[in-house]
Coordinates of N, CA, C and O and ligand atoms in Angstrom, one line a residue:
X3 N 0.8 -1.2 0.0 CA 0.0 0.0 0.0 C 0.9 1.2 0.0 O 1.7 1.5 0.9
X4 N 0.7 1.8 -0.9 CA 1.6 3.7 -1.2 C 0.2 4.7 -1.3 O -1.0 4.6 -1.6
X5 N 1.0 5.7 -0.6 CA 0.3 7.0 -1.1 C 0.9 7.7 -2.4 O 2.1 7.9 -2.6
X6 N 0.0 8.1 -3.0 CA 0.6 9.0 -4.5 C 0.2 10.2 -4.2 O -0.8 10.4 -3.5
X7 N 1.0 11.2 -4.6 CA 0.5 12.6 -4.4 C 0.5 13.0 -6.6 O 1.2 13.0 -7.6
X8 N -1.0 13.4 -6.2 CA -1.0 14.3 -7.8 C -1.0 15.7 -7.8 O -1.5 16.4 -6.9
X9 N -0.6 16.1 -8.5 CA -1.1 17.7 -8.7 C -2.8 17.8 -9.4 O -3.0 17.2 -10.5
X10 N -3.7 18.5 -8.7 CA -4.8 18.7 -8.9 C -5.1 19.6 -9.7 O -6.3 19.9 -10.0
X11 N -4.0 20.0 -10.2 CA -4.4 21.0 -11.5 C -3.9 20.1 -12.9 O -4.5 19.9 -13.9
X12 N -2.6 19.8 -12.7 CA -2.3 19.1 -14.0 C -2.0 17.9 -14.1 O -1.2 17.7 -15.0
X13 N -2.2 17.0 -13.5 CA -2.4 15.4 -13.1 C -1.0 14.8 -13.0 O -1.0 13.6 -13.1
X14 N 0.1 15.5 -12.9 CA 1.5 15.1 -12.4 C 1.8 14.4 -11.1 O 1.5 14.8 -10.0
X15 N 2.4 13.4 -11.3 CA 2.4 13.0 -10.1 C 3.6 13.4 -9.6 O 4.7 13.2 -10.1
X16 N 3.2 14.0 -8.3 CA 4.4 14.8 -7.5 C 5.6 13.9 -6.3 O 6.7 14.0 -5.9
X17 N 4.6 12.9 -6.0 CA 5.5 12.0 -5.1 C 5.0 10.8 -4.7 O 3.9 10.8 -5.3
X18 N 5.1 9.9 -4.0 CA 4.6 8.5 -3.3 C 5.5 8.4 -2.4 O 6.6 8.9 -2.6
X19 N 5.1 7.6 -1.1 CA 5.5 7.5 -0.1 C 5.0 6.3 0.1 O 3.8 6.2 -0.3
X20 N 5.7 5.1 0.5 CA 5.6 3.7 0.8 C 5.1 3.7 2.2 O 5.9 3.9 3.1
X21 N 3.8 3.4 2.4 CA 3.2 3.7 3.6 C 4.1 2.5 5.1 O 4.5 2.9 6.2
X22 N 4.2 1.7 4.8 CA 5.3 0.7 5.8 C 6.1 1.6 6.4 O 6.3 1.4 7.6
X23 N 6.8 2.7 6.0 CA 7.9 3.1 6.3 C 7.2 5.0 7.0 O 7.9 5.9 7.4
X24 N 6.2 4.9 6.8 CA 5.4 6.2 7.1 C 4.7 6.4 8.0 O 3.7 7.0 7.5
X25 N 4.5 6.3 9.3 CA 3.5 7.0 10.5 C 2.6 7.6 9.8 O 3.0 8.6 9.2
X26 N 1.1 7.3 9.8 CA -0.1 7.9 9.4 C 0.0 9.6 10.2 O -0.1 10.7 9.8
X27 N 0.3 9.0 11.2 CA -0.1 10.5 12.1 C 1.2 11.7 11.1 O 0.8 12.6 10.4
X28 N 2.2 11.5 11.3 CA 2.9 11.8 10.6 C 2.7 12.8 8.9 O 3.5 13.6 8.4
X29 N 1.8 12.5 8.7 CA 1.2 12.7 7.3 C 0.6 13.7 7.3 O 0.8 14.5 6.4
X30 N -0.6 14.0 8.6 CA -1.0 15.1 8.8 C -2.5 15.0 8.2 O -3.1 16.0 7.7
X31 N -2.7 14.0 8.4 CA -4.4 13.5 7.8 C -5.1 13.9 8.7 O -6.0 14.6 8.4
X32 N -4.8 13.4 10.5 CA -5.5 13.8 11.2 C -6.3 15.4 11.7 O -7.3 15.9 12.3
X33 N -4.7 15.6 10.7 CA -5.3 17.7 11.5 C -6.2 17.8 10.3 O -6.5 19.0 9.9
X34 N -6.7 17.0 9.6 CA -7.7 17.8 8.6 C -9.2 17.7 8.9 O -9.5 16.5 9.1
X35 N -10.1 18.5 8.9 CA -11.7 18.0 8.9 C -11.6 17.1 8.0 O -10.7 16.8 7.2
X36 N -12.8 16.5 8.2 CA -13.9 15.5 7.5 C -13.6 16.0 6.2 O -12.9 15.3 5.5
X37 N -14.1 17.3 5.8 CA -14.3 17.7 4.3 C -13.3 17.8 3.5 O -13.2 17.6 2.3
X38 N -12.0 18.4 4.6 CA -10.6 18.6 3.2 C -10.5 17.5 3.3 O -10.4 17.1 2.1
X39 N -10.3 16.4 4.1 CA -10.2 14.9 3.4 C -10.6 13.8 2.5 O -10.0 13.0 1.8
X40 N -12.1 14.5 2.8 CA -12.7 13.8 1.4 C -12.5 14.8 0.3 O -12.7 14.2 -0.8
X41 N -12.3 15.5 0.2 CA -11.9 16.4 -1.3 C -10.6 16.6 -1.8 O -10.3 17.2 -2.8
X42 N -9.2 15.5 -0.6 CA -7.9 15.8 -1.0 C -7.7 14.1 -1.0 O -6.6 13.7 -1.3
X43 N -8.3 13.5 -0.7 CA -7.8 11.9 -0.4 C -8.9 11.1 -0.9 O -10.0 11.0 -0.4
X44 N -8.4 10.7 -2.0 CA -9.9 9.5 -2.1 C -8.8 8.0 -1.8 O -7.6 7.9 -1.6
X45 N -9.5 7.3 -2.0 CA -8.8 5.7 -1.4 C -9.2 4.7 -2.5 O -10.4 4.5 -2.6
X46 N -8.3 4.2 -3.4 CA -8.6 3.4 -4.3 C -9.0 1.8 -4.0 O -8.6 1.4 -2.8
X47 N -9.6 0.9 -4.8 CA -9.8 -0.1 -4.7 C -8.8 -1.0 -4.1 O -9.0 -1.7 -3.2
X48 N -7.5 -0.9 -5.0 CA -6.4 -1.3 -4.4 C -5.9 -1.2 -3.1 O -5.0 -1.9 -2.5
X49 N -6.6 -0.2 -2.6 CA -5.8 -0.2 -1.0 C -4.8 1.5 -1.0 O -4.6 2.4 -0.1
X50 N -4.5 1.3 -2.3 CA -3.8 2.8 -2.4 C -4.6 4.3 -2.0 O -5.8 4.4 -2.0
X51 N -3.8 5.2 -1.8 CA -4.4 6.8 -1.2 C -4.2 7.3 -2.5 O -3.4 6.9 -3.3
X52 N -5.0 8.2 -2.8 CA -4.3 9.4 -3.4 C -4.6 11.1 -3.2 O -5.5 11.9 -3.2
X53 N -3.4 11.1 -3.1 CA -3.6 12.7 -1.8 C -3.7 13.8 -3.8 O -3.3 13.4 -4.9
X54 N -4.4 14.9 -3.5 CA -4.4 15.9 -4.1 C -4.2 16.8 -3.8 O -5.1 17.5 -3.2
X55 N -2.4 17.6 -4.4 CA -2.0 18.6 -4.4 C -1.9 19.2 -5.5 O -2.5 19.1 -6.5
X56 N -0.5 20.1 -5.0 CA 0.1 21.1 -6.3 C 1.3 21.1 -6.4 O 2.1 21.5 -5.5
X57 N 1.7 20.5 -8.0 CA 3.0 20.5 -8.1 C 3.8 22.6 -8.0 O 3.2 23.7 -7.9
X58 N 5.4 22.1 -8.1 CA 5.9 23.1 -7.8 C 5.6 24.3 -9.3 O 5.6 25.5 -9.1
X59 N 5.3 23.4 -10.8 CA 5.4 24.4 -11.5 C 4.0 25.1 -11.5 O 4.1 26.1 -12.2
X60 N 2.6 24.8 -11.0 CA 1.9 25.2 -11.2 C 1.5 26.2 -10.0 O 0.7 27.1 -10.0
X61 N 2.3 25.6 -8.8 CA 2.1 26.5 -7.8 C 2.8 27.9 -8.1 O 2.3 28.9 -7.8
X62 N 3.9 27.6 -8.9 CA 4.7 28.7 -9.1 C 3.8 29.8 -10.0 O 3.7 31.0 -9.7
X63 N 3.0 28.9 -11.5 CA 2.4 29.7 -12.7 C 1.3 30.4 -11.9 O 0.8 31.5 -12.3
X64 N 0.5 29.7 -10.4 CA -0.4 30.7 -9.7 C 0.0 31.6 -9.3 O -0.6 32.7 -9.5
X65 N 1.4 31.5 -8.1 CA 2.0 32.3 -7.5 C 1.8 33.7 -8.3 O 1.1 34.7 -8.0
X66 N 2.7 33.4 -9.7 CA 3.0 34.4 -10.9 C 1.7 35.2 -11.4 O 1.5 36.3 -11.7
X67 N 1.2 34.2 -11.5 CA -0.6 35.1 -12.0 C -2.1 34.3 -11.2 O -2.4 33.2 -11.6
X68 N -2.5 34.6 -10.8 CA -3.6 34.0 -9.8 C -4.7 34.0 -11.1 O -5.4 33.0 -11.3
X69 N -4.8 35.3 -12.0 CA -6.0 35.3 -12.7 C -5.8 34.6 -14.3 O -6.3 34.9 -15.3
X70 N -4.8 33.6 -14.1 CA -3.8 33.0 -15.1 C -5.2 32.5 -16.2 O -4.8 32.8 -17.3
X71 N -6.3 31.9 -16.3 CA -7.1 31.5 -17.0 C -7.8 32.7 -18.0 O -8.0 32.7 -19.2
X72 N -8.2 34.0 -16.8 CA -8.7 35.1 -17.3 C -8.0 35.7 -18.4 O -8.5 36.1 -19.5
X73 N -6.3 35.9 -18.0 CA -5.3 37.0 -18.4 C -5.0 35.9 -20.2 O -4.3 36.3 -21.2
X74 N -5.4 34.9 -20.1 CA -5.2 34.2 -21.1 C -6.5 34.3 -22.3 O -6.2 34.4 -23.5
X75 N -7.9 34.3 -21.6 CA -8.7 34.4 -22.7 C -8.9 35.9 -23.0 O -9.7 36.4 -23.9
X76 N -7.9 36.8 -22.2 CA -8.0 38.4 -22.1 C -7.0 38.6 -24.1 O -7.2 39.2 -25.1
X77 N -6.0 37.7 -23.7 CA -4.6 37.8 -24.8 C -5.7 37.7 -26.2 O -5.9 38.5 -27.1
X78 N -6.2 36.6 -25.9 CA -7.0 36.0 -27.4 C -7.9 37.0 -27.7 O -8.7 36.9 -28.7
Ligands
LIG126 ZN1 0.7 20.8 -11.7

C-alpha cells in the first residue's frame, strides 16, 4: 500500500510515499476536517491513497498570475 500525491491542477504525479515506512499520524491527515479529506484523499480499490496537491510548477504559474485563465482568454 503507497500513497501517490497528484497535482490537482495538471495530473502530475508529485510523489509516493511507501506507507510501511510512514506514521499515518505523521502525514497530517489527522489535522484535517472530514471535508478537506474527502476532497484531497480518495482511497482506491487497491488499497492505495491518493492525496491531491500542487506540483511546484503550477504552484509557481499561480503564484506568478492567480487570474492566469482570465489574463489568457483576455490575450486571445
Ligand atoms: Zn501541476
Amino acid at each position: 500500500m503507497s500513497i501517490h500525491y497528484k497535482c490537482r491542477h495538471c495530473g502530475v504525479s508529485v510523489g509516493k510515499i511507501d506507507t510501511m515506512s510512514v506514521d499515518s499520524q505523521a502525514l497530517g491527515f489527522h489535522q484535517l476536517d472530514d471535508q478537506d479529506r474527502m476532497n484531497m484523499i480518495s482511497y482506491q480499490n487497491d488499497g492505495d491513497i491518493h492525496v491531491k496537491t500542487i506540483c511546484e510548477d503550477c504552484h509557481e504559474a499561480l503564484e506568478r498570475n492567480p487570474q492566469f485563465h482570465e489574463a489568457e482568454t483576455f490575450i486571445h
